[in-house]
mmCIF file of C-alpha atoms and ligand atoms in Angstrom:
data_model
loop_
_atom_site.group_PDB
_atom_site.id
_atom_site.type_symbol
_atom_site.label_atom_id
_atom_site.label_comp_id
_atom_site.label_asym_id
_atom_site.label_seq_id
_atom_site.Cartn_x
_atom_site.Cartn_y
_atom_site.Cartn_z
ATOM 1 C CA MET A 1 217.819 -293.452 115.625
ATOM 2 C CA LYS A 2 214.742 -292.839 117.778
ATOM 3 C CA ASN A 3 211.330 -292.916 116.140
ATOM 4 C CA ALA A 4 208.670 -290.285 115.741
ATOM 5 C CA HIS A 5 205.028 -291.373 115.645
ATOM 6 C CA LEU A 6 202.628 -290.335 112.908
ATOM 7 C CA GLY A 7 199.416 -291.716 114.358
ATOM 8 C CA ASP A 8 200.284 -295.407 114.685
ATOM 9 C CA LEU A 9 203.007 -295.229 112.018
ATOM 10 C CA ALA A 10 206.565 -295.174 113.402
ATOM 11 C CA VAL A 11 209.238 -293.405 111.337
ATOM 12 C CA SER A 12 212.783 -292.231 112.060
ATOM 13 C CA ARG A 13 212.791 -288.762 113.651
ATOM 14 C CA ILE A 14 214.793 -287.498 110.681
ATOM 15 C CA GLY A 15 213.594 -288.590 107.263
ATOM 16 C CA LEU A 16 214.799 -287.831 103.741
ATOM 17 C CA GLY A 17 213.020 -285.708 101.148
ATOM 18 C CA ALA A 18 213.681 -286.913 97.603
ATOM 19 C CA MET A 19 212.335 -283.890 95.716
ATOM 20 C CA THR A 20 215.642 -282.271 94.699
ATOM 21 C CA MET A 21 216.774 -285.621 93.263
ATOM 22 C CA ALA A 22 214.361 -284.814 90.447
ATOM 23 C CA GLY A 23 215.585 -281.259 90.054
ATOM 24 C CA THR A 24 213.002 -278.978 91.647
ATOM 25 C CA TYR A 25 215.824 -276.618 92.632
ATOM 26 C CA THR A 26 218.345 -276.249 89.845
ATOM 27 C CA THR A 27 221.275 -274.919 91.862
ATOM 28 C CA GLY A 28 224.289 -277.167 92.347
ATOM 29 C CA GLY A 29 224.945 -278.704 88.974
ATOM 30 C CA PRO A 30 223.205 -281.337 86.879
ATOM 31 C CA LEU A 31 221.231 -284.185 88.384
ATOM 32 C CA ASP A 32 223.278 -287.224 89.243
ATOM 33 C CA ASP A 33 221.093 -290.305 89.685
ATOM 34 C CA SER A 34 223.966 -292.437 90.972
ATOM 35 C CA GLU A 35 224.714 -289.925 93.727
ATOM 36 C CA SER A 36 220.993 -289.690 94.545
ATOM 37 C CA ILE A 37 220.786 -293.460 94.948
ATOM 38 C CA ARG A 38 223.952 -293.502 97.067
ATOM 39 C CA THR A 39 222.374 -290.766 99.181
ATOM 40 C CA ILE A 40 219.280 -292.882 99.817
ATOM 41 C CA HIS A 41 221.419 -295.945 100.627
ATOM 42 C CA ARG A 42 223.536 -293.916 103.053
ATOM 43 C CA ALA A 43 220.366 -292.590 104.698
ATOM 44 C CA LEU A 44 219.099 -296.135 105.216
ATOM 45 C CA ASP A 45 222.486 -297.190 106.604
ATOM 46 C CA LEU A 46 222.310 -294.304 109.080
ATOM 47 C CA GLY A 47 218.903 -295.418 110.365
ATOM 48 C CA VAL A 48 216.589 -293.245 108.265
ATOM 49 C CA THR A 49 213.374 -295.196 107.706
ATOM 50 C CA HIS A 50 211.227 -292.464 106.144
ATOM 51 C CA ILE A 51 211.588 -291.381 102.520
ATOM 52 C CA ASP A 52 209.317 -288.769 101.031
ATOM 53 C CA THR A 53 208.556 -288.401 97.337
ATOM 54 C CA ALA A 54 205.620 -287.493 95.043
ATOM 55 C CA GLU A 55 204.487 -288.399 91.539
ATOM 56 C CA VAL A 56 204.838 -284.747 90.515
ATOM 57 C CA TYR A 57 208.550 -284.561 91.440
ATOM 58 C CA GLY A 58 210.207 -284.766 88.058
ATOM 59 C CA PRO A 59 207.410 -285.657 87.251
ATOM 60 C CA PHE A 60 207.864 -289.306 88.145
ATOM 61 C CA HIS A 61 211.674 -289.323 88.275
ATOM 62 C CA SER A 62 211.926 -289.023 92.053
ATOM 63 C CA GLU A 63 209.599 -291.994 92.565
ATOM 64 C CA GLU A 64 211.602 -294.048 90.059
ATOM 65 C CA LEU A 65 214.844 -293.294 91.893
ATOM 66 C CA VAL A 66 213.332 -294.181 95.258
ATOM 67 C CA GLY A 67 212.018 -297.441 93.784
ATOM 68 C CA ARG A 68 215.457 -298.318 92.416
ATOM 69 C CA ALA A 69 217.230 -297.368 95.629
ATOM 70 C CA VAL A 70 215.052 -299.389 98.018
ATOM 71 C CA LYS A 71 215.048 -302.537 95.895
ATOM 72 C CA GLY A 72 216.020 -305.381 98.204
ATOM 73 C CA ARG A 73 215.582 -303.120 101.245
ATOM 74 C CA ARG A 74 211.882 -302.353 100.947
ATOM 75 C CA ASP A 75 211.065 -303.677 104.418
ATOM 76 C CA GLU A 76 213.471 -301.182 106.054
ATOM 77 C CA VAL A 77 211.639 -298.105 104.886
ATOM 78 C CA VAL A 78 208.367 -296.218 105.100
ATOM 79 C CA ILE A 79 207.722 -294.846 101.619
ATOM 80 C CA ALA A 80 205.565 -291.753 101.483
ATOM 81 C CA THR A 81 204.327 -290.428 98.159
ATOM 82 C CA LYS A 82 201.635 -288.023 96.979
ATOM 83 C CA PHE A 83 198.849 -287.745 94.408
ATOM 84 C CA GLY A 84 196.682 -284.895 93.248
ATOM 85 C CA LEU A 85 198.873 -282.534 91.200
ATOM 86 C CA VAL A 86 199.027 -284.689 88.067
ATOM 87 C CA GLN A 87 195.908 -285.372 86.050
ATOM 88 C CA HIS A 88 195.843 -288.765 84.315
ATOM 89 C CA HIS A 89 193.977 -289.226 81.046
ATOM 90 C CA GLY A 90 194.659 -292.719 79.784
ATOM 91 C CA ASP A 91 198.308 -292.782 78.794
ATOM 92 C CA THR A 92 198.812 -289.013 78.944
ATOM 93 C CA GLN A 93 199.181 -286.621 81.839
ATOM 94 C CA SER A 94 198.740 -282.926 82.482
ATOM 95 C CA PHE A 95 199.398 -280.793 85.521
ATOM 96 C CA ALA A 96 196.374 -279.709 87.487
ATOM 97 C CA THR A 97 194.945 -280.221 90.936
ATOM 98 C CA ASP A 98 192.778 -283.336 90.785
ATOM 99 C CA SER A 99 191.883 -285.513 93.760
ATOM 100 C CA SER A 100 188.828 -287.117 92.173
ATOM 101 C CA PRO A 101 188.507 -290.826 92.984
ATOM 102 C CA SER A 102 189.098 -291.841 89.337
ATOM 103 C CA ASN A 103 192.316 -289.788 89.180
ATOM 104 C CA ILE A 104 193.566 -291.279 92.464
ATOM 105 C CA ARG A 105 192.909 -294.775 91.093
ATOM 106 C CA ALA A 106 195.028 -294.003 88.025
ATOM 107 C CA ALA A 107 197.742 -292.271 90.072
ATOM 108 C CA VAL A 108 198.236 -295.074 92.558
ATOM 109 C CA GLU A 109 198.931 -297.649 89.860
ATOM 110 C CA GLY A 110 201.700 -295.476 88.379
ATOM 111 C CA SER A 111 203.249 -294.800 91.771
ATOM 112 C CA LEU A 112 203.223 -298.484 92.724
ATOM 113 C CA ARG A 113 204.876 -299.374 89.420
ATOM 114 C CA ARG A 114 207.590 -296.712 89.661
ATOM 115 C CA LEU A 115 208.261 -297.457 93.314
ATOM 116 C CA ASP A 116 208.412 -301.153 92.399
ATOM 117 C CA THR A 117 206.298 -302.133 95.371
ATOM 118 C CA ASP A 118 202.892 -303.637 96.129
ATOM 119 C CA HIS A 119 202.001 -301.023 98.741
ATOM 120 C CA ILE A 120 202.560 -297.382 99.631
ATOM 121 C CA ASP A 121 203.069 -296.850 103.350
ATOM 122 C CA LEU A 122 201.822 -293.273 103.496
ATOM 123 C CA TYR A 123 199.774 -291.800 100.648
ATOM 124 C CA TYR A 124 199.205 -288.054 100.767
ATOM 125 C CA GLN A 125 196.881 -285.774 98.935
ATOM 126 C CA HIS A 126 199.457 -283.195 97.729
ATOM 127 C CA ARG A 127 197.126 -280.177 97.610
ATOM 128 C CA VAL A 128 193.474 -279.902 98.542
ATOM 129 C CA ASP A 129 191.307 -279.992 95.408
ATOM 130 C CA PRO A 130 188.561 -277.353 95.555
ATOM 131 C CA SER A 131 186.582 -279.283 92.904
ATOM 132 C CA THR A 132 186.397 -282.561 94.821
ATOM 133 C CA PRO A 133 184.814 -282.786 98.281
ATOM 134 C CA ILE A 134 187.486 -284.041 100.675
ATOM 135 C CA GLU A 135 185.104 -286.809 101.778
ATOM 136 C CA GLU A 136 185.274 -288.299 98.265
ATOM 137 C CA THR A 137 189.066 -288.170 98.278
ATOM 138 C CA ALA A 138 189.254 -289.735 101.738
ATOM 139 C CA GLY A 139 186.778 -292.411 100.642
ATOM 140 C CA ALA A 140 188.909 -293.276 97.608
ATOM 141 C CA VAL A 141 192.009 -293.638 99.797
ATOM 142 C CA ALA A 142 189.982 -295.740 102.274
ATOM 143 C CA ASP A 143 189.180 -298.114 99.391
ATOM 144 C CA LEU A 144 192.898 -298.369 98.510
ATOM 145 C CA ILE A 145 193.672 -299.135 102.159
ATOM 146 C CA ALA A 146 190.998 -301.866 102.179
ATOM 147 C CA GLU A 147 192.633 -303.338 99.055
ATOM 148 C CA GLY A 148 196.088 -303.322 100.687
ATOM 149 C CA LYS A 149 197.609 -300.910 98.143
ATOM 150 C CA VAL A 150 197.998 -298.148 100.719
ATOM 151 C CA ARG A 151 198.652 -298.405 104.454
ATOM 152 C CA HIS A 152 198.156 -294.841 105.790
ATOM 153 C CA PHE A 153 196.462 -291.644 104.633
ATOM 154 C CA GLY A 154 198.087 -288.194 104.697
ATOM 155 C CA LEU A 155 197.171 -284.630 103.777
ATOM 156 C CA SER A 156 199.446 -281.777 102.734
ATOM 157 C CA GLU A 157 198.785 -278.068 103.315
ATOM 158 C CA ALA A 158 195.214 -278.778 104.418
ATOM 159 C CA ALA A 159 193.227 -276.314 106.537
ATOM 160 C CA PRO A 160 191.693 -277.313 109.906
ATOM 161 C CA ASP A 161 188.173 -277.878 108.581
ATOM 162 C CA THR A 162 189.477 -280.082 105.762
ATOM 163 C CA ILE A 163 191.547 -282.109 108.212
ATOM 164 C CA ARG A 164 188.527 -282.741 110.446
ATOM 165 C CA ARG A 165 186.277 -283.711 107.527
ATOM 166 C CA ALA A 166 188.846 -286.058 105.984
ATOM 167 C CA HIS A 167 189.667 -287.645 109.338
ATOM 168 C CA ALA A 168 185.969 -288.417 109.929
ATOM 169 C CA VAL A 169 185.911 -290.559 106.756
ATOM 170 C CA GLN A 170 189.374 -292.159 106.908
ATOM 171 C CA PRO A 171 191.705 -291.562 109.874
ATOM 172 C CA VAL A 172 194.583 -289.350 108.793
ATOM 173 C CA SER A 173 198.043 -290.425 110.004
ATOM 174 C CA ALA A 174 200.044 -287.346 109.015
ATOM 175 C CA LEU A 175 199.756 -283.785 107.825
ATOM 176 C CA GLN A 176 202.694 -282.494 105.777
ATOM 177 C CA THR A 177 203.070 -278.721 105.712
ATOM 178 C CA GLU A 178 205.977 -276.292 105.718
ATOM 179 C CA TYR A 179 207.455 -275.795 109.196
ATOM 180 C CA SER A 180 210.857 -274.570 110.277
ATOM 181 C CA LEU A 181 212.515 -271.837 112.281
ATOM 182 C CA TRP A 182 211.446 -269.385 109.591
ATOM 183 C CA THR A 183 207.876 -270.702 108.970
ATOM 184 C CA ARG A 184 205.970 -271.211 112.192
ATOM 185 C CA ASP A 185 202.352 -270.544 111.132
ATOM 186 C CA VAL A 186 201.262 -274.108 111.995
ATOM 187 C CA GLU A 187 201.893 -273.549 115.693
ATOM 188 C CA ALA A 188 198.766 -271.439 116.241
ATOM 189 C CA GLU A 189 195.955 -273.694 115.106
ATOM 190 C CA ILE A 190 197.182 -276.680 113.109
ATOM 191 C CA LEU A 191 199.471 -278.383 115.628
ATOM 192 C CA PRO A 192 196.934 -278.203 118.508
ATOM 193 C CA LEU A 193 194.273 -279.681 116.201
ATOM 194 C CA LEU A 194 196.566 -282.519 115.106
ATOM 195 C CA ARG A 195 197.286 -283.336 118.736
ATOM 196 C CA GLU A 196 193.588 -283.348 119.550
ATOM 197 C CA LEU A 197 192.972 -285.816 116.697
ATOM 198 C CA GLY A 198 196.116 -287.956 117.199
ATOM 199 C CA ILE A 199 197.579 -287.045 113.799
ATOM 200 C CA GLY A 200 201.352 -286.762 113.315
ATOM 201 C CA PHE A 201 203.114 -283.877 111.588
ATOM 202 C CA VAL A 202 205.748 -283.941 108.848
ATOM 203 C CA PRO A 203 207.485 -280.569 108.379
ATOM 204 C CA TYR A 204 208.458 -280.040 104.753
ATOM 205 C CA SER A 205 211.252 -277.659 103.743
ATOM 206 C CA PRO A 206 212.599 -277.888 107.320
ATOM 207 C CA LEU A 207 215.786 -276.140 106.161
ATOM 208 C CA GLY A 208 213.863 -273.180 104.736
ATOM 209 C CA HIS A 209 214.415 -274.355 101.121
ATOM 210 C CA GLY A 210 218.127 -274.457 101.935
ATOM 211 C CA LEU A 211 218.533 -270.996 103.477
ATOM 212 C CA LEU A 212 218.845 -272.344 107.024
ATOM 213 C CA THR A 213 221.934 -274.332 106.006
ATOM 214 C CA GLY A 214 223.952 -271.101 105.862
ATOM 215 C CA GLN A 215 225.231 -272.045 102.393
ATOM 216 C CA ILE A 216 223.120 -269.528 100.487
ATOM 217 C CA ARG A 217 224.277 -265.945 100.946
ATOM 218 C CA SER A 218 223.210 -264.199 97.756
ATOM 219 C CA VAL A 219 220.760 -264.585 94.924
ATOM 220 C CA ASP A 220 223.841 -265.236 92.773
ATOM 221 C CA ASP A 221 224.241 -268.536 94.625
ATOM 222 C CA PHE A 222 221.186 -269.802 92.718
ATOM 223 C CA GLY A 223 221.196 -271.260 89.221
ATOM 224 C CA ASP A 224 219.638 -268.953 86.601
ATOM 225 C CA ASP A 225 216.361 -270.865 86.471
ATOM 226 C CA ASP A 226 216.181 -271.772 90.169
ATOM 227 C CA TRP A 227 212.636 -271.242 91.426
ATOM 228 C CA ARG A 228 213.885 -269.655 94.658
ATOM 229 C CA ARG A 229 215.122 -266.570 92.741
ATOM 230 C CA THR A 230 211.522 -265.347 92.623
ATOM 231 C CA ASN A 231 210.446 -266.510 96.078
ATOM 232 C CA PRO A 232 209.525 -263.477 98.219
ATOM 233 C CA ARG A 233 211.818 -264.604 101.031
ATOM 234 C CA PHE A 234 214.876 -264.689 98.784
ATOM 235 C CA THR A 235 214.345 -261.303 97.161
ATOM 236 C CA GLY A 236 215.312 -257.729 98.011
ATOM 237 C CA ASP A 237 215.222 -256.504 101.552
ATOM 238 C CA ASN A 238 213.448 -259.667 102.777
ATOM 239 C CA PHE A 239 216.488 -261.696 101.789
ATOM 240 C CA ARG A 240 218.842 -259.414 103.716
ATOM 241 C CA ARG A 241 216.667 -259.672 106.835
ATOM 242 C CA ASN A 242 216.373 -263.432 106.508
ATOM 243 C CA LEU A 243 220.142 -263.807 106.242
ATOM 244 C CA ALA A 244 220.383 -262.118 109.652
ATOM 245 C CA LEU A 245 218.109 -264.852 111.032
ATOM 246 C CA VAL A 246 220.414 -267.517 109.593
ATOM 247 C CA ASP A 247 223.416 -265.809 111.157
ATOM 248 C CA GLU A 248 221.780 -266.098 114.576
ATOM 249 C CA VAL A 249 220.979 -269.780 114.029
ATOM 250 C CA THR A 250 224.577 -270.329 112.922
ATOM 251 C CA ALA A 251 225.960 -268.607 116.026
ATOM 252 C CA ILE A 252 223.754 -270.614 118.412
ATOM 253 C CA GLY A 253 224.679 -273.918 116.741
ATOM 254 C CA ALA A 254 228.380 -273.057 116.790
ATOM 255 C CA GLU A 255 228.264 -273.033 120.607
ATOM 256 C CA ILE A 256 227.803 -276.813 120.549
ATOM 257 C CA GLY A 257 229.627 -277.598 117.309
ATOM 258 C CA ALA A 258 226.430 -278.034 115.295
ATOM 259 C CA THR A 259 226.017 -276.738 111.744
ATOM 260 C CA PRO A 260 223.113 -274.372 111.031
ATOM 261 C CA ALA A 261 221.224 -277.183 109.242
ATOM 262 C CA GLN A 262 221.655 -279.453 112.265
ATOM 263 C CA THR A 263 220.577 -276.667 114.612
ATOM 264 C CA ALA A 264 217.411 -275.989 112.609
ATOM 265 C CA LEU A 265 216.540 -279.704 112.540
ATOM 266 C CA ALA A 266 217.368 -280.265 116.221
ATOM 267 C CA TRP A 267 215.065 -277.385 117.101
ATOM 268 C CA LEU A 268 212.211 -279.054 115.168
ATOM 269 C CA LEU A 269 212.824 -282.273 117.083
ATOM 270 C CA THR A 270 212.297 -280.419 120.380
ATOM 271 C CA ARG A 271 208.700 -279.741 119.243
ATOM 272 C CA GLY A 272 207.547 -283.303 120.042
ATOM 273 C CA ASP A 273 207.835 -286.955 119.084
ATOM 274 C CA ASP A 274 204.863 -286.604 116.749
ATOM 275 C CA ILE A 275 207.024 -284.443 114.455
ATOM 276 C CA ALA A 276 209.154 -286.027 111.726
ATOM 277 C CA PRO A 277 211.015 -283.559 109.456
ATOM 278 C CA ILE A 278 212.126 -284.585 105.966
ATOM 279 C CA PRO A 279 215.166 -282.483 105.014
ATOM 280 C CA GLY A 280 215.756 -282.739 101.282
ATOM 281 C CA THR A 281 219.078 -283.449 99.664
ATOM 282 C CA ARG A 282 220.548 -285.315 96.717
ATOM 283 C CA ARG A 283 224.057 -285.405 98.185
ATOM 284 C CA LEU A 284 225.581 -288.078 100.378
ATOM 285 C CA ALA A 285 227.672 -285.734 102.566
ATOM 286 C CA ARG A 286 224.627 -283.621 103.315
ATOM 287 C CA VAL A 287 222.470 -286.586 104.263
ATOM 288 C CA GLU A 288 225.154 -287.492 106.782
ATOM 289 C CA GLU A 289 225.167 -283.963 108.167
ATOM 290 C CA ASN A 290 221.385 -283.707 108.349
ATOM 291 C CA THR A 291 220.835 -287.151 109.846
ATOM 292 C CA ALA A 292 223.361 -286.432 112.596
ATOM 293 C CA ALA A 293 220.974 -283.725 113.833
ATOM 294 C CA ALA A 294 219.074 -286.545 115.577
ATOM 295 C CA ASP A 295 221.920 -286.602 118.118
ATOM 296 C CA VAL A 296 222.277 -282.848 118.611
ATOM 297 C CA GLU A 297 221.144 -281.771 122.081
ATOM 298 C CA LEU A 298 220.215 -278.104 122.350
ATOM 299 C CA THR A 299 220.230 -276.572 125.813
ATOM 300 C CA THR A 300 217.053 -275.031 127.231
ATOM 301 C CA ASP A 301 218.622 -271.612 126.836
ATOM 302 C CA GLN A 302 219.455 -272.284 123.187
ATOM 303 C CA VAL A 303 215.919 -273.502 122.473
ATOM 304 C CA GLN A 304 214.554 -270.320 124.047
ATOM 305 C CA ARG A 305 216.843 -268.123 121.982
ATOM 306 C CA LEU A 306 215.868 -269.970 118.804
ATOM 307 C CA GLU A 307 212.190 -269.598 119.779
ATOM 308 C CA SER A 308 212.515 -265.866 120.136
ATOM 309 C CA LEU A 309 214.106 -265.213 116.735
ATOM 310 C CA GLU A 310 212.293 -262.722 114.503
ATOM 311 C CA PRO A 311 209.923 -264.439 112.044
ATOM 312 C CA ALA A 312 211.087 -264.598 108.432
ATOM 313 C CA ALA A 313 210.344 -261.626 106.218
ATOM 314 C CA GLY A 314 208.133 -262.236 103.169
ATOM 315 C CA ASP A 315 205.497 -264.804 102.207
ATOM 316 C CA ARG A 316 206.734 -268.374 102.086
ATOM 317 C CA HIS A 317 205.526 -268.856 98.500
ATOM 318 C CA ASP A 318 204.816 -266.522 95.612
ATOM 319 C CA GLU A 319 201.225 -265.497 94.922
ATOM 320 C CA ALA A 320 200.472 -268.316 92.476
ATOM 321 C CA ASN A 321 201.665 -270.996 94.891
ATOM 322 C CA MET A 322 199.944 -269.395 97.881
ATOM 323 C CA ALA A 323 196.692 -269.543 95.898
ATOM 324 C CA THR A 324 196.916 -273.361 95.768
ATOM 325 C CA ILE A 325 197.029 -273.617 99.549
ATOM 326 C CA ASP A 326 193.850 -274.538 101.421
ATOM 327 C CA ARG A 327 193.061 -271.818 103.998
HETATM 328 N N1 LIG B 1 204.125 -281.310 100.577
HETATM 329 C C1 LIG B 1 204.644 -280.346 99.861
HETATM 330 O O1 LIG B 1 203.933 -279.570 99.219
HETATM 331 C C2 LIG B 1 206.135 -280.200 99.791
HETATM 332 C C3 LIG B 1 206.718 -279.011 99.297
HETATM 333 C C4 LIG B 1 208.122 -278.922 99.277
HETATM 334 C C5 LIG B 1 208.898 -279.986 99.730
HETATM 335 N N2 LIG B 1 208.290 -281.127 100.182
HETATM 336 C C6 LIG B 1 209.083 -282.280 100.696
HETATM 337 O O2 LIG B 1 209.977 -281.789 101.696
HETATM 338 C C7 LIG B 1 211.317 -282.175 101.374
HETATM 339 C C8 LIG B 1 212.290 -281.114 101.845
HETATM 340 O O3 LIG B 1 211.922 -279.835 101.353
HETATM 341 P P1 LIG B 1 212.840 -278.917 100.422
HETATM 342 O O4 LIG B 1 213.753 -279.776 99.631
HETATM 343 O O5 LIG B 1 211.900 -277.987 99.748
HETATM 344 O O6 LIG B 1 213.624 -277.992 101.427
HETATM 345 P P2 LIG B 1 214.714 -278.128 102.598
HETATM 346 O O7 LIG B 1 214.789 -279.519 103.079
HETATM 347 O O8 LIG B 1 214.345 -277.056 103.521
HETATM 348 O O9 LIG B 1 216.055 -277.690 101.845
HETATM 349 C C9 LIG B 1 216.553 -278.413 100.755
HETATM 350 C C10 LIG B 1 217.614 -277.592 100.068
HETATM 351 O O10 LIG B 1 218.735 -277.443 100.911
HETATM 352 C C11 LIG B 1 219.890 -278.064 100.343
HETATM 353 N N3 LIG B 1 220.522 -278.787 101.459
HETATM 354 C C12 LIG B 1 220.026 -279.834 102.162
HETATM 355 N N4 LIG B 1 220.859 -280.168 103.173
HETATM 356 C C13 LIG B 1 221.885 -279.318 103.119
HETATM 357 C C14 LIG B 1 223.062 -279.155 103.901
HETATM 358 N N5 LIG B 1 223.289 -279.925 104.953
HETATM 359 N N6 LIG B 1 223.934 -278.156 103.551
HETATM 360 C C15 LIG B 1 223.692 -277.337 102.504
HETATM 361 N N7 LIG B 1 222.584 -277.447 101.721
HETATM 362 C C16 LIG B 1 221.691 -278.431 102.024
HETATM 363 C C17 LIG B 1 219.374 -278.949 99.244
HETATM 364 O O11 LIG B 1 220.271 -279.013 98.163
HETATM 365 P P3 LIG B 1 220.793 -280.418 97.527
HETATM 366 O O12 LIG B 1 219.610 -281.260 97.251
HETATM 367 O O13 LIG B 1 221.492 -279.952 96.315
HETATM 368 O O14 LIG B 1 221.666 -280.991 98.594
HETATM 369 C C18 LIG B 1 218.110 -278.216 98.803
HETATM 370 O O15 LIG B 1 218.424 -277.192 97.896
HETATM 371 C C19 LIG B 1 211.282 -282.365 99.842
HETATM 372 O O16 LIG B 1 212.320 -283.223 99.416
HETATM 373 C C20 LIG B 1 209.929 -282.966 99.634
HETATM 374 O O17 LIG B 1 209.970 -284.359 99.876
HETATM 375 C C21 LIG B 1 206.935 -281.227 100.219
#
């Protein structure tokens, strides 16, 4: 598979998100660690070299699975993980935004242990911490890079001013923020800034939390406690309008024998070779489907039609989650 470039870090154009392996979405039956590990192995066999996790996924379970899966194959893969949503107090943890240098120092040791590695290739701040100046966070990551524990620095959901300030202290390799056919906010200001600074971009939820796969048609398709049931884009009239968007994606992909998931990913790949989406799945068959999007060639006309689709209806997160986003 061809590479994308996140600053000077090369990763496969299609990566793998390991969040659902720890159960963030509850639809689709109980977790199956063996299948998750087979999924990661299959991804590596197919040329995926970029696996994305975070200490908060589970918490900790996703990192443990990634660590188990890449044992013996560590050199084949760029491991990206994230700090800043778990607060460490000695042997106990709580959930709060905390990117203070002392918390990062505690977090990195746990991530290294669970991932069973001596270095993290790409270490992201998961959410900007309003209580810690970004310069202090960037400085703490710079120290970890100097010590060899971390290779590259990333930010997630950071606003332009935060990106500039962090980058001035420790060059940022990648920004990870939601981006897909139904979430295109980053195109206005963020992507031009990243290109000015030479920072790569990792679109999270590139399949619209699963909607762009065409497999979700009703709120009844979700498990009772699935978080998406209360997401504004999956409720009421917004949901009906967003399903119409998926139908158009499905129809365009069908012209070239591509599934809707492949069409959505192939469209992201047309945005540039500094863009490396991380579709999330815990299922082997789906990792095969998603990875094959690297070979899907959309025509110019298809790209234009995808470009001109109506934007999604509804906020991309509920109010509480939107409040955690740096703007
Ligand atoms: N930085 C951040 O704040 C942030 C936030 C969210 C996510 N992320 C990262 O981004 C990654 C991807 O995001 P995401 O998981 O939220 O959303 P996504 O990739 O847009 O969609 C994942 C959902 O779609 C399903 N799915 C995947 N491929 C499919 C296919 N081919 N056919 C049918 N269903 C399919 C998955 O179910 P199964 O797993 O059951 O297959 C899962 O429910 C995560 O794993 C995580 O690493 C980061």
